[in-house]
Coordinates of C-alpha atoms in Angstrom, one line a residue:
Chain C
M1 CA 31.1 -168.4 -116.8
V2 CA 34.4 -168.1 -117.3
Q3 CA 34.0 -166.3 -120.4
I4 CA 31.7 -163.8 -118.8
A5 CA 34.3 -163.0 -116.2
L6 CA 37.2 -162.6 -118.6
L7 CA 35.1 -160.0 -120.7
A8 CA 33.9 -158.3 -118.0
A9 CA 37.7 -157.8 -117.0
M10 CA 38.2 -156.5 -120.8
V11 CA 35.8 -154.0 -120.8
P12 CA 37.1 -151.4 -118.4
L13 CA 40.6 -152.2 -119.5
A14 CA 39.9 -151.2 -122.9
A15 CA 38.0 -148.0 -121.7
C16 CA 41.0 -146.6 -120.0
S17 CA 42.7 -144.9 -122.7
W18 CA 45.1 -143.3 -120.7
M19 CA 46.4 -146.9 -120.2
F20 CA 47.7 -146.9 -123.7
S21 CA 51.2 -147.9 -124.3
P22 CA 53.7 -144.9 -125.4
E23 CA 55.4 -146.8 -128.0
T24 CA 55.0 -145.8 -131.5
S25 CA 52.5 -147.9 -133.8
L26 CA 53.7 -149.8 -136.8
P27 CA 53.1 -147.9 -140.2
G28 CA 50.0 -149.0 -141.9
R29 CA 51.6 -150.3 -144.7
H30 CA 55.2 -151.7 -145.9
P31 CA 57.2 -149.1 -147.6
F32 CA 56.8 -150.8 -150.8
D33 CA 55.5 -153.8 -152.6
L34 CA 57.8 -156.5 -152.3
G35 CA 56.2 -158.4 -155.7
E36 CA 55.9 -161.8 -156.4
G37 CA 57.7 -164.7 -154.7
R38 CA 59.0 -165.6 -151.4
A39 CA 58.9 -162.6 -148.9
L40 CA 62.3 -163.3 -147.1
C41 CA 62.6 -160.5 -144.3
G42 CA 66.0 -161.4 -143.7
E43 CA 67.1 -159.9 -146.9
C44 CA 66.6 -156.4 -145.9
H45 CA 66.1 -156.6 -142.2
E46 CA 67.8 -157.4 -139.0
G47 CA 66.8 -157.5 -135.6
R48 CA 63.3 -157.1 -133.9
I49 CA 60.1 -155.5 -135.2
K50 CA 59.8 -152.8 -132.6
G51 CA 56.6 -152.8 -130.9
V52 CA 56.1 -156.5 -131.8
G53 CA 59.2 -157.9 -130.3
K54 CA 59.4 -160.6 -132.5
P55 CA 62.5 -160.8 -134.8
F56 CA 62.1 -159.8 -138.6
A57 CA 63.3 -163.4 -139.5
S58 CA 60.4 -164.9 -137.3
F59 CA 57.9 -163.8 -140.6
S60 CA 60.2 -165.0 -143.3
H61 CA 58.0 -166.7 -145.7
S62 CA 59.9 -170.4 -145.4
P63 CA 57.7 -173.1 -146.6
E64 CA 57.1 -173.5 -142.7
F65 CA 55.8 -170.1 -142.5
V66 CA 53.2 -170.5 -145.3
R67 CA 52.1 -174.0 -143.7
N68 CA 52.0 -172.6 -140.5
H69 CA 50.8 -169.0 -140.9
R70 CA 47.9 -169.6 -138.6
L71 CA 50.0 -169.3 -135.5
R72 CA 51.3 -166.2 -136.5
A73 CA 48.4 -164.6 -137.7
A74 CA 46.3 -165.2 -134.7
R75 CA 49.1 -163.2 -133.0
D76 CA 50.6 -160.5 -135.1
E77 CA 48.0 -159.7 -137.9
Q78 CA 49.1 -156.0 -137.7
V79 CA 52.1 -157.3 -139.2
C80 CA 50.5 -159.2 -141.9
V81 CA 48.3 -156.2 -143.0
L82 CA 51.6 -154.1 -143.6
C83 CA 51.6 -156.3 -146.9
H84 CA 48.5 -158.0 -147.5
H85 CA 44.9 -156.7 -147.8
G86 CA 42.2 -159.2 -146.6
S87 CA 41.2 -159.8 -150.4
F88 CA 44.8 -161.9 -150.6
C89 CA 43.5 -164.2 -147.4
N90 CA 40.2 -164.6 -148.9
D91 CA 41.4 -166.1 -152.0
C92 CA 41.8 -169.1 -149.7
H93 CA 39.7 -168.2 -146.7
A94 CA 36.1 -167.1 -147.2
G95 CA 32.8 -167.2 -145.4
K96 CA 31.2 -168.1 -148.8
T97 CA 33.2 -168.6 -152.1
E98 CA 32.6 -171.0 -155.2
I99 CA 36.3 -170.7 -157.0
K100 CA 38.8 -173.4 -156.0
P101 CA 41.9 -171.0 -155.0
S102 CA 44.1 -172.7 -157.6
V103 CA 41.4 -172.4 -160.3
K104 CA 41.3 -168.3 -159.6
L105 CA 44.8 -168.4 -159.7
G106 CA 45.6 -170.9 -162.2
N107 CA 48.4 -168.5 -163.7
R108 CA 50.2 -168.8 -160.5
P109 CA 51.6 -172.5 -160.0
D110 CA 54.3 -171.3 -157.7
R111 CA 52.0 -170.1 -155.1
E112 CA 51.3 -172.9 -152.4
L113 CA 47.5 -173.0 -153.1
I114 CA 45.3 -176.0 -151.6
H115 CA 43.3 -178.5 -153.4
R116 CA 45.2 -178.9 -156.8
G117 CA 44.1 -181.1 -159.4
D118 CA 40.9 -183.6 -158.9
Y119 CA 40.2 -182.6 -155.0
V120 CA 36.9 -184.5 -155.2
S121 CA 38.4 -187.7 -155.1
L122 CA 41.5 -186.9 -152.9
H123 CA 39.3 -185.2 -150.3
M124 CA 37.9 -188.2 -149.5
I125 CA 41.1 -189.5 -148.2
D126 CA 42.4 -186.3 -146.8
G127 CA 39.4 -185.9 -145.0
K128 CA 39.6 -188.8 -143.0
S129 CA 43.4 -188.8 -142.0
D130 CA 43.1 -185.1 -141.0
P131 CA 39.4 -183.5 -140.8
T132 CA 40.5 -181.0 -138.1
S133 CA 42.6 -179.0 -141.0
C134 CA 39.2 -178.9 -143.1
Y135 CA 37.3 -177.8 -140.2
R136 CA 39.2 -174.5 -140.3
C137 CA 37.8 -173.3 -143.3
H138 CA 34.8 -175.6 -143.9
G139 CA 33.4 -176.2 -140.2
R140 CA 31.4 -173.2 -139.9
A141 CA 31.4 -171.5 -143.4
N142 CA 32.1 -172.2 -146.8
N143 CA 30.4 -175.5 -147.0
E144 CA 27.7 -175.0 -149.6
K145 CA 29.2 -177.3 -152.2
C146 CA 29.9 -180.0 -149.7
A147 CA 25.8 -180.2 -149.1
A148 CA 25.6 -181.8 -152.5
C149 CA 26.8 -184.9 -151.3
H150 CA 26.9 -184.7 -147.5
R151 CA 23.6 -184.5 -147.0
G152 CA 21.8 -184.4 -143.2
G153 CA 24.9 -183.0 -141.1
G154 CA 28.1 -184.3 -142.5
R155 CA 26.5 -187.9 -143.1
R156 CA 26.1 -189.1 -146.6
Chain D
M1 CA 17.9 -161.8 -148.4
K2 CA 19.9 -161.9 -151.7
K3 CA 18.6 -158.7 -152.9
N4 CA 19.1 -156.8 -149.8
L5 CA 22.9 -158.1 -150.1
Y6 CA 23.2 -156.7 -153.5
R7 CA 21.9 -153.4 -152.5
L8 CA 24.2 -153.3 -149.3
L9 CA 26.9 -154.0 -151.9
S10 CA 25.9 -151.6 -154.2
A11 CA 25.5 -148.8 -151.5
V12 CA 28.8 -149.6 -149.9
F13 CA 30.5 -149.0 -153.1
L14 CA 28.8 -146.0 -154.2
M15 CA 29.7 -144.7 -151.0
A16 CA 33.2 -145.4 -151.7
L17 CA 33.5 -143.2 -154.7
P18 CA 33.9 -140.1 -153.0
A19 CA 36.5 -141.6 -150.6
A20 CA 38.3 -142.5 -153.7
A21 CA 39.5 -138.9 -154.9
L22 CA 40.9 -138.2 -151.6
A23 CA 42.6 -141.3 -150.5
D24 CA 45.7 -143.4 -151.0
T25 CA 43.3 -145.7 -153.0
S26 CA 43.9 -149.4 -154.4
V27 CA 41.3 -151.2 -156.4
D28 CA 42.0 -155.0 -157.0
S29 CA 39.4 -156.8 -159.4
A30 CA 39.3 -160.0 -161.0
T31 CA 36.8 -161.0 -163.7
I32 CA 36.5 -164.8 -164.3
F33 CA 34.8 -166.7 -166.9
R34 CA 34.8 -170.3 -166.7
F35 CA 34.0 -172.9 -169.4
S36 CA 33.0 -176.4 -168.6
Q37 CA 31.0 -179.2 -169.7
D38 CA 29.1 -182.1 -167.8
S39 CA 28.9 -185.1 -170.0
R40 CA 28.8 -188.0 -167.3
P41 CA 27.3 -191.2 -169.4
G42 CA 23.9 -191.4 -167.9
F43 CA 23.4 -187.4 -166.9
Q44 CA 21.8 -184.7 -169.1
K45 CA 24.5 -182.9 -170.8
K46 CA 25.3 -179.5 -169.5
D47 CA 27.3 -176.4 -170.2
F48 CA 28.6 -174.2 -167.3
T49 CA 29.5 -170.6 -168.1
P50 CA 29.8 -168.8 -164.9
A51 CA 30.8 -165.2 -164.8
T52 CA 32.6 -164.5 -161.5
Q53 CA 33.4 -160.9 -160.4
F54 CA 35.6 -160.3 -157.8
L55 CA 36.1 -156.7 -156.4
G56 CA 38.1 -155.1 -153.4
A57 CA 39.2 -151.6 -152.8
D58 CA 41.1 -150.0 -150.0
F59 CA 41.1 -146.2 -149.3
E60 CA 44.0 -145.4 -147.1
K61 CA 44.9 -142.2 -145.3
L62 CA 41.7 -140.6 -145.2
G63 CA 41.0 -137.8 -142.8
D64 CA 43.8 -137.3 -140.4
G65 CA 45.6 -139.8 -142.4
N66 CA 44.6 -142.6 -139.8
L67 CA 41.4 -143.5 -141.2
S68 CA 40.9 -146.0 -143.8
L69 CA 38.1 -148.0 -145.7
H70 CA 38.0 -151.7 -146.7
L71 CA 35.8 -153.6 -149.0
Y72 CA 35.5 -156.9 -150.8
G73 CA 33.3 -158.9 -152.4
W74 CA 32.0 -160.9 -155.6
G75 CA 29.2 -161.6 -157.6
R76 CA 28.3 -164.5 -160.0
Y77 CA 25.8 -164.8 -162.8
D78 CA 25.5 -168.1 -164.9
L79 CA 25.5 -167.5 -168.6
A80 CA 24.4 -171.0 -169.5
D81 CA 23.1 -173.7 -167.2
K82 CA 22.8 -173.1 -163.5
S83 CA 26.4 -173.6 -162.3
Y84 CA 26.8 -173.9 -158.5
N85 CA 23.4 -174.1 -156.6
N86 CA 19.8 -173.3 -157.3
D87 CA 20.5 -169.8 -157.8
R88 CA 21.3 -168.3 -161.2
A89 CA 23.1 -165.5 -159.9
D90 CA 25.1 -165.4 -156.2
G91 CA 27.3 -163.4 -154.2
A92 CA 28.7 -162.3 -151.0
L93 CA 30.0 -159.4 -149.2
T94 CA 33.1 -160.7 -148.1
Y95 CA 34.3 -157.7 -145.8
A96 CA 33.4 -153.9 -145.4
Y97 CA 34.5 -151.8 -142.7
A98 CA 35.9 -148.5 -141.7
Q99 CA 39.2 -148.8 -139.7
Y100 CA 40.9 -146.0 -137.4
R101 CA 44.6 -146.7 -136.2
T102 CA 46.4 -144.5 -133.5
D103 CA 49.8 -143.3 -133.9
Q104 CA 50.8 -144.9 -130.6
A105 CA 50.3 -148.1 -129.0
N106 CA 49.3 -150.2 -132.2
G107 CA 45.5 -148.9 -131.7
L108 CA 42.9 -149.9 -134.0
I109 CA 39.0 -149.5 -134.1
R110 CA 37.3 -151.2 -136.7
F111 CA 33.6 -151.0 -137.5
G112 CA 31.6 -152.8 -140.2
R113 CA 32.2 -156.7 -141.4
F114 CA 35.4 -158.3 -140.8
F115 CA 37.5 -161.1 -140.1
I116 CA 38.7 -161.9 -136.6
N117 CA 41.9 -163.9 -135.9
E118 CA 43.1 -163.7 -132.2
G119 CA 44.7 -166.6 -130.6
I120 CA 42.2 -169.6 -130.9
V121 CA 39.4 -167.3 -132.1
N122 CA 38.7 -167.1 -135.9
E123 CA 35.1 -165.4 -136.5
H124 CA 33.7 -163.4 -139.5
V125 CA 31.7 -160.4 -137.6
D126 CA 29.3 -157.5 -138.3
G127 CA 30.4 -155.4 -135.7
L128 CA 33.0 -153.5 -133.7
N129 CA 36.8 -154.3 -132.9
V130 CA 38.8 -152.6 -130.6
R131 CA 42.7 -153.2 -129.8
S132 CA 45.8 -151.7 -128.3
D133 CA 49.0 -152.3 -126.5
L134 CA 49.1 -151.3 -122.9
P135 CA 52.2 -150.2 -120.8
L136 CA 54.2 -152.9 -119.2
G137 CA 54.0 -155.4 -122.1
F138 CA 50.1 -155.9 -122.0
G139 CA 47.8 -155.5 -125.1
I140 CA 44.2 -156.1 -125.5
S141 CA 41.7 -156.7 -128.6
A142 CA 38.2 -156.8 -128.1
F143 CA 35.0 -157.3 -130.4
G144 CA 31.4 -157.7 -130.4
G145 CA 28.5 -157.8 -133.1
A146 CA 26.5 -160.0 -135.2
T147 CA 27.9 -163.1 -136.5
V148 CA 27.9 -163.4 -140.5
H149 CA 25.9 -166.2 -141.3
T150 CA 26.5 -168.4 -144.3
V151 CA 24.1 -170.7 -146.5
H152 CA 21.7 -172.7 -144.4
M153 CA 22.4 -176.4 -143.9
P154 CA 20.3 -178.8 -146.0
G155 CA 17.1 -179.3 -144.4
E156 CA 17.5 -176.3 -142.0
I157 CA 16.9 -172.8 -142.3
T158 CA 20.0 -171.8 -140.5
D159 CA 23.8 -172.3 -141.0
G160 CA 23.9 -173.6 -137.4
K161 CA 25.3 -170.2 -135.5
G162 CA 23.9 -168.2 -133.0
D163 CA 23.1 -164.7 -134.1
G164 CA 25.2 -162.8 -131.9
L165 CA 28.9 -163.0 -130.5
V166 CA 31.5 -161.5 -128.2
G167 CA 35.1 -161.9 -127.8
G168 CA 38.5 -160.9 -127.4
R169 CA 42.4 -161.3 -126.5
L170 CA 44.8 -160.4 -123.8
H171 CA 48.4 -160.6 -124.1
Y172 CA 51.5 -159.9 -122.2
R173 CA 54.9 -159.9 -124.0
Y174 CA 58.0 -160.0 -122.2
K175 CA 61.5 -158.5 -123.9
G176 CA 60.9 -160.0 -127.2
M177 CA 61.4 -163.3 -125.4
L178 CA 57.7 -164.5 -124.5
E179 CA 54.4 -163.8 -125.4
L180 CA 51.4 -165.2 -123.5
G181 CA 47.9 -164.7 -124.3
V182 CA 44.2 -165.7 -123.3
S183 CA 41.6 -165.6 -125.6
G184 CA 37.7 -166.4 -125.9
V185 CA 34.6 -166.3 -127.8
Y186 CA 31.0 -166.3 -126.6
E187 CA 28.0 -166.8 -129.1
S188 CA 24.8 -166.6 -128.4
D189 CA 22.7 -169.9 -128.3
A190 CA 22.6 -172.2 -131.3
P191 CA 19.5 -172.5 -133.0
A192 CA 17.1 -175.0 -133.2
L193 CA 17.1 -177.6 -135.9
N194 CA 14.7 -179.3 -138.0
Q195 CA 15.9 -182.4 -139.2
A196 CA 15.7 -185.5 -136.9
S197 CA 19.1 -186.4 -137.7
N198 CA 20.6 -183.0 -136.4
Q199 CA 18.1 -182.8 -133.5
Q200 CA 19.7 -186.1 -132.4
L201 CA 23.0 -184.8 -132.7
A202 CA 22.1 -181.8 -130.3
A203 CA 20.3 -184.1 -128.2
S204 CA 23.4 -186.4 -127.7
G205 CA 25.7 -183.5 -127.0
R206 CA 27.6 -183.5 -130.4
F207 CA 26.3 -180.3 -131.5
G208 CA 25.6 -176.8 -129.7
S209 CA 26.4 -173.5 -128.9
H210 CA 29.9 -171.8 -130.0
R211 CA 31.9 -170.8 -126.8
L212 CA 35.8 -171.4 -126.4
L213 CA 38.4 -170.6 -124.4
G214 CA 41.9 -170.5 -124.9
G215 CA 45.6 -169.7 -124.1
D216 CA 48.8 -169.2 -126.6
V217 CA 52.4 -168.8 -126.2
W218 CA 55.3 -167.7 -128.2
L219 CA 58.8 -168.4 -127.2
N220 CA 62.3 -167.1 -128.2
P221 CA 64.7 -168.4 -125.5
H222 CA 67.4 -168.3 -128.0
R223 CA 68.3 -166.5 -131.6
M224 CA 67.8 -169.9 -133.0
V225 CA 64.9 -171.3 -131.3
E226 CA 61.3 -170.4 -131.4
I227 CA 58.3 -172.0 -130.1
M228 CA 54.7 -171.4 -130.4
G229 CA 51.2 -172.9 -130.2
H230 CA 47.9 -172.8 -128.5
S231 CA 45.4 -175.0 -126.4
S232 CA 41.6 -174.1 -126.8
Y233 CA 38.7 -175.5 -124.3
N234 CA 35.1 -175.8 -125.1
A235 CA 33.0 -174.3 -122.4
E236 CA 29.9 -176.2 -123.6
T237 CA 31.3 -179.5 -123.8
E238 CA 33.9 -178.9 -120.9
G239 CA 36.9 -180.5 -122.7
V240 CA 39.7 -179.6 -124.1
A241 CA 39.5 -179.4 -128.1
E242 CA 42.9 -178.6 -129.5
H243 CA 46.4 -178.4 -128.4
S244 CA 48.7 -177.0 -131.4
Y245 CA 52.6 -176.3 -130.7
L246 CA 55.0 -175.8 -133.3
L247 CA 59.3 -175.6 -132.9
N248 CA 61.4 -173.9 -134.9
V249 CA 65.0 -174.4 -135.1
K250 CA 67.4 -172.1 -137.2
P251 CA 70.9 -173.2 -136.9
L252 CA 71.9 -171.5 -140.1
K253 CA 70.2 -168.2 -141.6
D254 CA 68.7 -170.3 -144.4
L255 CA 68.0 -173.5 -142.6
V256 CA 64.9 -173.8 -140.7
L257 CA 64.3 -177.2 -138.8
T258 CA 60.5 -177.8 -137.6
G259 CA 58.6 -180.0 -135.5
E260 CA 55.1 -180.0 -134.8
F261 CA 52.6 -181.6 -132.6
N262 CA 48.7 -181.6 -132.8
E263 CA 46.1 -183.2 -130.4
Y264 CA 42.5 -182.9 -131.1
R265 CA 39.2 -184.1 -129.5
D266 CA 36.7 -183.7 -132.2
R267 CA 33.7 -183.8 -130.4
D268 CA 34.8 -181.0 -128.8
L269 CA 36.3 -178.9 -131.6
F270 CA 33.4 -179.6 -134.1
F271 CA 30.8 -178.9 -131.6
S272 CA 29.2 -175.9 -133.0
S273 CA 29.6 -177.3 -136.7
I274 CA 26.4 -179.3 -137.8
F275 CA 28.6 -180.5 -140.8
F276 CA 31.7 -181.6 -139.2
A277 CA 29.5 -182.7 -135.8
G278 CA 28.0 -185.3 -138.1
L279 CA 31.0 -186.6 -139.7
L280 CA 32.1 -188.1 -136.0
D281 CA 30.2 -191.3 -136.7
N282 CA 32.5 -192.0 -139.7
L283 CA 35.6 -190.5 -137.9
N284 CA 35.4 -191.0 -133.9
D285 CA 36.8 -188.6 -131.6
R286 CA 40.8 -188.5 -131.0
S287 CA 43.1 -187.3 -133.3
R288 CA 46.7 -186.9 -133.3
T289 CA 49.3 -185.3 -135.8
M290 CA 53.2 -185.5 -135.5
G291 CA 55.2 -184.1 -138.1
G292 CA 59.0 -182.5 -139.0
R293 CA 59.8 -180.4 -142.0
A294 CA 63.4 -179.2 -143.0
S295 CA 63.9 -176.5 -145.6
Y296 CA 67.0 -174.6 -147.0
E297 CA 67.1 -171.6 -149.1
L298 CA 70.4 -171.8 -151.3
N299 CA 71.8 -168.6 -152.9
R300 CA 68.3 -167.1 -153.0
M301 CA 67.4 -169.0 -156.1
V302 CA 66.8 -172.7 -154.8
E303 CA 64.7 -173.9 -152.0
I304 CA 64.8 -177.3 -150.9
S305 CA 62.4 -178.8 -148.5
G306 CA 61.4 -182.4 -147.2
D307 CA 58.8 -183.0 -144.9
F308 CA 57.0 -185.8 -142.7
K309 CA 53.8 -186.0 -140.8
H310 CA 52.1 -189.0 -138.9
F311 CA 48.2 -189.1 -138.5
T312 CA 46.9 -191.3 -135.6
R313 CA 43.2 -191.4 -135.4
E314 CA 40.7 -194.1 -133.7
I315 CA 40.0 -195.5 -137.2
G316 CA 43.6 -195.8 -138.5
K317 CA 46.9 -194.1 -139.2
A318 CA 48.8 -192.6 -142.0
D319 CA 52.2 -191.2 -142.7
R320 CA 52.7 -188.4 -145.6
F321 CA 56.2 -187.6 -146.7
G322 CA 58.1 -186.6 -149.5
G323 CA 60.0 -183.1 -150.4
D324 CA 59.9 -180.0 -152.6
I325 CA 62.3 -178.3 -154.9
R326 CA 62.0 -174.6 -156.0
F327 CA 63.7 -172.5 -158.4
A328 CA 63.7 -168.7 -158.7
L329 CA 65.5 -167.8 -161.8
L330 CA 66.4 -164.6 -163.9
D331 CA 65.5 -162.2 -161.1
K332 CA 62.4 -164.3 -159.8
A333 CA 61.1 -164.0 -163.3
L334 CA 61.4 -168.0 -164.3
R335 CA 60.2 -169.8 -161.6
T336 CA 59.6 -173.7 -161.4
G337 CA 59.4 -176.4 -159.2
V338 CA 58.8 -180.1 -158.4
G339 CA 57.5 -182.2 -155.9
Y340 CA 56.8 -185.7 -154.8
H341 CA 54.7 -187.1 -151.4
Y342 CA 53.4 -190.3 -150.5
L343 CA 50.4 -190.6 -148.2
R344 CA 50.7 -194.2 -146.6
A345 CA 47.2 -194.8 -145.0
S346 CA 45.6 -197.6 -143.6
R347 CA 42.4 -199.3 -145.1
N348 CA 40.2 -197.2 -143.1
F349 CA 40.9 -194.2 -144.7
A350 CA 40.3 -195.7 -148.3
V351 CA 37.4 -194.8 -150.3
A352 CA 35.1 -197.3 -150.0
P353 CA 35.2 -200.2 -151.4
S354 CA 39.0 -199.8 -152.2
A355 CA 41.3 -201.6 -149.9
S356 CA 44.0 -199.0 -149.3
G357 CA 43.9 -195.1 -148.7
S358 CA 47.7 -194.8 -150.0
F359 CA 48.7 -192.8 -152.9
H360 CA 51.5 -190.9 -154.5
E361 CA 51.4 -187.3 -155.7
A362 CA 53.7 -185.9 -158.0
R363 CA 53.7 -182.3 -159.2
A364 CA 56.0 -180.3 -161.6
Y365 CA 55.4 -176.7 -162.9
A366 CA 56.9 -173.7 -164.4
M367 CA 56.1 -170.3 -165.0
H368 CA 57.7 -167.5 -166.9
D369 CA 56.7 -163.9 -166.2
T370 CA 57.9 -160.6 -167.9
K371 CA 56.4 -156.9 -168.3
S372 CA 54.4 -157.8 -171.4
Y373 CA 53.4 -161.4 -171.0
F374 CA 53.2 -164.3 -168.5
A375 CA 52.9 -168.1 -169.0
A376 CA 52.8 -171.1 -167.0
V377 CA 52.1 -174.8 -167.0
D378 CA 51.3 -177.0 -164.2
A379 CA 50.9 -181.1 -164.3
I380 CA 49.5 -182.7 -161.1
G381 CA 49.4 -186.4 -160.8
Y382 CA 47.9 -188.6 -158.1
F383 CA 48.7 -192.4 -158.4
F384 CA 46.3 -194.8 -156.1
K385 CA 47.8 -198.1 -154.8
E386 CA 44.3 -199.6 -155.6
N387 CA 42.0 -198.1 -158.1
I388 CA 39.3 -196.0 -156.9
N389 CA 36.1 -196.0 -159.2
N390 CA 38.3 -198.5 -161.5
K391 CA 40.7 -195.6 -161.9
S392 CA 44.4 -195.7 -161.0
S393 CA 44.9 -192.2 -160.9
A394 CA 43.7 -188.7 -160.9
W395 CA 45.9 -186.2 -163.2
E396 CA 45.8 -182.8 -164.2
V397 CA 47.8 -180.8 -166.5
T398 CA 47.0 -176.8 -166.9
G399 CA 48.2 -174.2 -169.3
S400 CA 48.1 -170.5 -168.8
L401 CA 48.8 -167.7 -171.0
G402 CA 48.6 -164.2 -170.4
C403 CA 49.5 -160.4 -171.7
R404 CA 49.7 -157.1 -169.8
L405 CA 47.5 -154.5 -171.5
T406 CA 48.8 -152.0 -169.1
P407 CA 50.7 -152.2 -166.0
A408 CA 47.6 -152.5 -164.2
L409 CA 45.1 -154.4 -166.5
A410 CA 46.0 -158.1 -167.5
L411 CA 43.8 -160.7 -169.6
S412 CA 44.8 -164.3 -169.3
G413 CA 43.2 -167.9 -170.3
D414 CA 43.7 -170.7 -168.7
V415 CA 43.1 -174.6 -170.2
S416 CA 43.1 -177.7 -168.2
Y417 CA 42.9 -180.9 -169.1
G418 CA 42.6 -184.4 -166.8
K419 CA 41.5 -187.8 -166.2
N420 CA 40.1 -188.7 -162.9
P421 CA 37.8 -191.1 -160.9
Q422 CA 35.0 -188.8 -160.9
F423 CA 34.7 -187.9 -164.7
V424 CA 35.9 -189.7 -167.8
D425 CA 37.8 -187.0 -168.8
D426 CA 37.9 -183.3 -167.6
M427 CA 38.6 -180.4 -169.8
K428 CA 37.9 -177.0 -168.3
G429 CA 38.6 -173.4 -169.7
L430 CA 38.9 -170.2 -168.2
I431 CA 39.2 -166.4 -169.0
R432 CA 40.8 -164.0 -166.6
L433 CA 40.8 -160.5 -166.4
T434 CA 42.6 -158.7 -163.9
Y435 CA 43.0 -155.1 -162.8
N436 CA 45.2 -154.0 -159.9
M437 CA 45.7 -150.3 -159.2
N438 CA 47.5 -148.0 -156.6
Y439 CA 46.8 -144.4 -156.6
T440 CA 48.5 -141.9 -154.2
G441 CA 45.7 -139.3 -153.1
K442 CA 48.5 -136.5 -153.2
G443 CA 49.0 -137.3 -157.1
G444 CA 50.8 -139.6 -159.2
T445 CA 50.8 -143.5 -159.1
K446 CA 53.2 -145.5 -157.6

């Protein structure tokens, strides 16, 4: 019920095109490619990103940013797409894929890729200590391989 | 089903060809040949040589300059024994959408197959997405369409998802200090299931339709302090599924201190996944993680970080702590790093019949990248406190060597060797051909 009420409120809101904010949009792409390695926005930017309101520094790719990028991507994806095509995200996130990111990108040990080494052994421990993190990628998608061992539902 | 997919894929890529001539185009392609052998004693010897092609293309600045087209998908063909499932060939169209952006208000219309990440909503949709900033700091994003189904669950003729969905997010921003969002997704009824065990999941209120509602927050009360997070509510189980919050403090420009807190009710969170709902027998319901991290960027060349996380579940507790040091030298051409972590886990997180789930994880890597060639070595080892399948460790060393045939085209090969509890020893090879090209429609490449 609550969702329906929320959606009913959204539709007319979206339809009112005269209600658009007058602010200029972000550019489609960053003016140049930053290349490989840590993207540290503070090297070139100060202050806040106009239209988004958040400081450039808040997007600096520190280890914390990389680990918790989900909390940013869920709010400011227009910023991510300045530099990342969807395919970049899909190396790790996919509805269906077969190659582990660390194998596909075996030439990039500096990337913070998941499941390095023999993950089949390790996942049995990681999966028990924090299954919610696995759920984000394997919950409703990308779980074809799991079925080989986890037969009916998640039981073995 | 599969045939249709390939037809769709080729049709989409054919349509894209005329666009390529006009647009700012970027193509990224990776062709990967993998080689491995399954020679476990007691099993028939098998050779696997799957060839996988990933292909992505982005055509930007079409039409009045605001229209763009984005495509990505992959296909695999097994050159020797069947490698992954019962299909010698398989593939997926990951996304394919047209997008129009407005000059003002960060307005956007997307049509086709795409991923949505809005607040607590993360979906893969065949449909329409509209977003825009509104005056007075408000903004909206709404989407609707058909769910993108994946492979069927074992014994079922469904992946467990409903066929259609709608949702969106409404946000409010105040002066670069605060952002509040409400988001939700409503998926049509979850399908009926065949397997008795799965029917039991649905009957006992552990599996059902995907309907979530949530709120998210971002706060920047002081230059050095940032707080962000979200909470989600499962409208079907009428329970809070997730609280996930993060505090960042930056006392110095290059020092980041982080604290995080997450609490999950697994029944409410896993409710719309057959696979994970079924895991609850082994895992119980409530879990909580708390952690911290400190990282420091020293003169752009050295990065030091230390982290700690505490996991609490009904079946046990665990702590993970350790640190990483990374170096980027010679103007980033030489990158190396070492890392060490220890997971101290209680008995219930162990792999049966082992008595402990604790293990050490150690890693070291180095890579060198120049205009003409690139090389990398990577070693990772997991050392178990108690043996798993009579093995005290799982380790793997990977070497990779490649050359750039042209600035856009690169050929590389990886070899990895390791020993682990799954295989006696594990040797794998891979050949990778990548092509990454940017072409500006107005002439010239960049």
